[in-house]
mmCIF file of C-alpha atoms in Angstrom:
data_model
loop_
_atom_site.group_PDB
_atom_site.id
_atom_site.type_symbol
_atom_site.label_atom_id
_atom_site.label_comp_id
_atom_site.label_asym_id
_atom_site.label_seq_id
_atom_site.Cartn_x
_atom_site.Cartn_y
_atom_site.Cartn_z
ATOM 1 C CA UNK A 1 -4.268 7.958 12.191
ATOM 2 C CA UNK A 2 -3.809 4.176 10.844
ATOM 3 C CA UNK A 3 -3.576 0.757 12.062
ATOM 4 C CA UNK A 4 -1.612 -1.936 10.221
ATOM 5 C CA UNK A 5 -2.026 -5.370 10.377
ATOM 6 C CA UNK A 6 1.159 -7.717 8.949
ATOM 7 C CA UNK A 7 0.866 -11.305 8.361
ATOM 8 C CA UNK A 8 3.379 -13.179 6.962
ATOM 9 C CA UNK A 9 4.242 -11.654 3.277
ATOM 10 C CA UNK A 10 1.276 -8.976 3.855
ATOM 11 C CA UNK A 11 0.545 -5.386 5.277
ATOM 12 C CA UNK A 12 -2.659 -4.004 5.549
ATOM 13 C CA UNK A 13 -2.816 -0.299 6.547
ATOM 14 C CA UNK A 14 -6.488 1.419 6.958
ATOM 15 C CA UNK A 15 -5.921 5.353 7.448
ATOM 16 C CA UNK A 16 -8.584 7.270 9.245
ATOM 17 C CA UNK A 17 -9.181 10.797 9.028
ATOM 18 C CA UNK A 18 -6.371 12.756 7.614
ATOM 19 C CA UNK A 19 -3.032 10.690 6.332
ATOM 20 C CA UNK A 20 -0.121 12.426 8.065
ATOM 21 C CA UNK A 21 3.307 12.091 8.108
ATOM 22 C CA UNK A 22 3.942 10.299 11.014
ATOM 23 C CA UNK A 23 1.834 7.974 9.786
ATOM 24 C CA UNK A 24 3.379 7.457 6.534
ATOM 25 C CA UNK A 25 6.558 7.197 8.303
ATOM 26 C CA UNK A 26 5.094 4.159 10.661
ATOM 27 C CA UNK A 27 4.254 2.243 7.734
ATOM 28 C CA UNK A 28 7.078 2.595 5.746
ATOM 29 C CA UNK A 29 9.146 1.550 9.100
ATOM 30 C CA UNK A 30 7.355 -2.124 9.383
ATOM 31 C CA UNK A 31 7.323 -2.138 5.410
ATOM 32 C CA UNK A 32 10.961 -2.099 5.579
ATOM 33 C CA UNK A 33 11.613 -4.342 8.294
ATOM 34 C CA UNK A 34 8.775 -7.076 6.423
ATOM 35 C CA UNK A 35 10.939 -6.292 2.867
ATOM 36 C CA UNK A 36 14.719 -7.340 5.064
ATOM 37 C CA UNK A 37 13.093 -10.292 6.269
ATOM 38 C CA UNK A 38 10.252 -11.583 4.136
ATOM 39 C CA UNK A 39 11.406 -10.431 0.582
ATOM 40 C CA UNK A 40 8.515 -8.900 -1.577
ATOM 41 C CA UNK A 41 5.542 -8.234 0.102
ATOM 42 C CA UNK A 42 2.170 -7.334 -0.487
ATOM 43 C CA UNK A 43 0.387 -4.689 0.050
ATOM 44 C CA UNK A 44 -2.926 -3.655 1.301
ATOM 45 C CA UNK A 45 -4.771 0.215 1.295
ATOM 46 C CA UNK A 46 -8.002 1.092 2.782
ATOM 47 C CA UNK A 47 -8.088 4.434 2.057
ATOM 48 C CA UNK A 48 -12.077 4.411 2.565
ATOM 49 C CA UNK A 49 -12.333 6.690 5.673
ATOM 50 C CA UNK A 50 -9.608 8.686 4.598
ATOM 51 C CA UNK A 51 -10.575 12.329 4.260
ATOM 52 C CA UNK A 52 -7.153 13.728 2.823
ATOM 53 C CA UNK A 53 -3.072 13.311 3.475
ATOM 54 C CA UNK A 54 -0.379 16.043 3.730
ATOM 55 C CA UNK A 55 1.799 17.218 1.225
ATOM 56 C CA UNK A 56 4.942 15.982 2.685
ATOM 57 C CA UNK A 57 3.419 12.330 2.385
ATOM 58 C CA UNK A 58 2.881 12.433 -1.368
ATOM 59 C CA UNK A 59 6.431 13.661 -1.443
ATOM 60 C CA UNK A 60 7.595 10.961 0.763
ATOM 61 C CA UNK A 61 5.051 8.149 -1.040
ATOM 62 C CA UNK A 62 6.727 9.031 -4.266
ATOM 63 C CA UNK A 63 10.249 8.544 -2.221
ATOM 64 C CA UNK A 64 9.319 5.627 -0.803
ATOM 65 C CA UNK A 65 7.796 3.914 -4.138
ATOM 66 C CA UNK A 66 11.293 4.958 -5.981
ATOM 67 C CA UNK A 67 13.275 2.753 -3.010
ATOM 68 C CA UNK A 68 11.344 0.141 -3.213
ATOM 69 C CA UNK A 69 10.436 0.061 -7.431
ATOM 70 C CA UNK A 70 10.942 -3.868 -7.072
ATOM 71 C CA UNK A 71 10.318 -4.800 -3.058
ATOM 72 C CA UNK A 72 6.455 -5.765 -3.824
ATOM 73 C CA UNK A 73 4.132 -8.160 -5.653
ATOM 74 C CA UNK A 74 0.823 -6.551 -5.495
ATOM 75 C CA UNK A 75 -0.868 -3.832 -4.450
ATOM 76 C CA UNK A 76 -4.687 -3.572 -3.708
ATOM 77 C CA UNK A 77 -5.854 -0.204 -3.104
ATOM 78 C CA UNK A 78 -9.797 0.113 -1.484
ATOM 79 C CA UNK A 79 -11.781 3.115 -2.176
ATOM 80 C CA UNK A 80 -14.487 4.445 -3.822
ATOM 81 C CA UNK A 81 -13.008 7.705 -4.926
ATOM 82 C CA UNK A 82 -12.435 8.396 -8.271
ATOM 83 C CA UNK A 83 -9.198 10.707 -7.551
ATOM 84 C CA UNK A 84 -7.763 8.002 -5.203
ATOM 85 C CA UNK A 85 -7.854 5.189 -8.359
ATOM 86 C CA UNK A 86 -6.525 7.437 -10.606
ATOM 87 C CA UNK A 87 -3.223 8.337 -8.256
ATOM 88 C CA UNK A 88 -3.633 4.582 -7.540
ATOM 89 C CA UNK A 89 -3.031 3.500 -11.109
ATOM 90 C CA UNK A 90 0.064 6.814 -11.640
ATOM 91 C CA UNK A 91 1.383 4.536 -8.830
ATOM 92 C CA UNK A 92 2.413 1.925 -10.891
ATOM 93 C CA UNK A 93 4.912 3.967 -12.821
ATOM 94 C CA UNK A 94 7.204 4.155 -9.878
ATOM 95 C CA UNK A 95 6.597 0.204 -8.708
ATOM 96 C CA UNK A 96 6.648 -3.040 -10.834
ATOM 97 C CA UNK A 97 3.911 -4.566 -8.548
ATOM 98 C CA UNK A 98 0.946 -5.497 -10.142
ATOM 99 C CA UNK A 99 -1.838 -2.844 -8.920
ATOM 100 C CA UNK A 100 -5.921 -3.135 -8.630
ATOM 101 C CA UNK A 101 -8.771 -1.214 -7.391
ATOM 102 C CA UNK A 102 -11.186 -2.228 -5.545
ATOM 103 C CA UNK A 103 -14.493 -1.202 -3.495
ATOM 104 C CA UNK A 104 -14.708 -4.463 -2.197
ATOM 105 C CA UNK A 105 -12.276 -5.455 0.961
ATOM 106 C CA UNK A 106 -12.906 -9.158 0.637
ATOM 107 C CA UNK A 107 -12.286 -9.289 -3.367
ATOM 108 C CA UNK A 108 -9.378 -6.945 -2.289
ATOM 109 C CA UNK A 109 -7.716 -9.712 0.188
ATOM 110 C CA UNK A 110 -9.041 -12.452 -1.902
ATOM 111 C CA UNK A 111 -7.025 -10.953 -4.979
ATOM 112 C CA UNK A 112 -3.822 -10.617 -2.686
ATOM 113 C CA UNK A 113 -3.979 -14.184 -1.443
ATOM 114 C CA UNK A 114 -4.120 -15.455 -4.507
ATOM 115 C CA UNK A 115 -0.657 -14.245 -5.371
ATOM 116 C CA UNK A 116 0.557 -15.789 -1.884
ATOM 117 C CA UNK A 117 -0.545 -19.184 -3.239
ATOM 118 C CA UNK A 118 1.614 -18.830 -5.826
ATOM 119 C CA UNK A 119 4.807 -18.136 -3.688
ATOM 120 C CA UNK A 120 4.262 -20.539 -0.986
#
């Protein structure tokens, strides 16, 4: 299950339990809409409550990242899991956005906010 918050050029996703393909598709749809009307956006992924993800989500994420390699400015990942930290760094290979891993939500949002200030 996911919860999505969005405003201006920010999309924030919180994942609870298993991240399933239907959840990812919901995320994709919103991001595609925001990119179409706002241009490059910032993402905040809160994965602290994620129990895991399905294999089809992993594959969809790779395809989506490659399609949108230039559509993200900054991506903040909230996690304390070393495996997810490592995978966040690997995802930088597919996008030209700045990717940063955080364990504190306020720091993550401040970092994303500093990017928004330079654009406006």
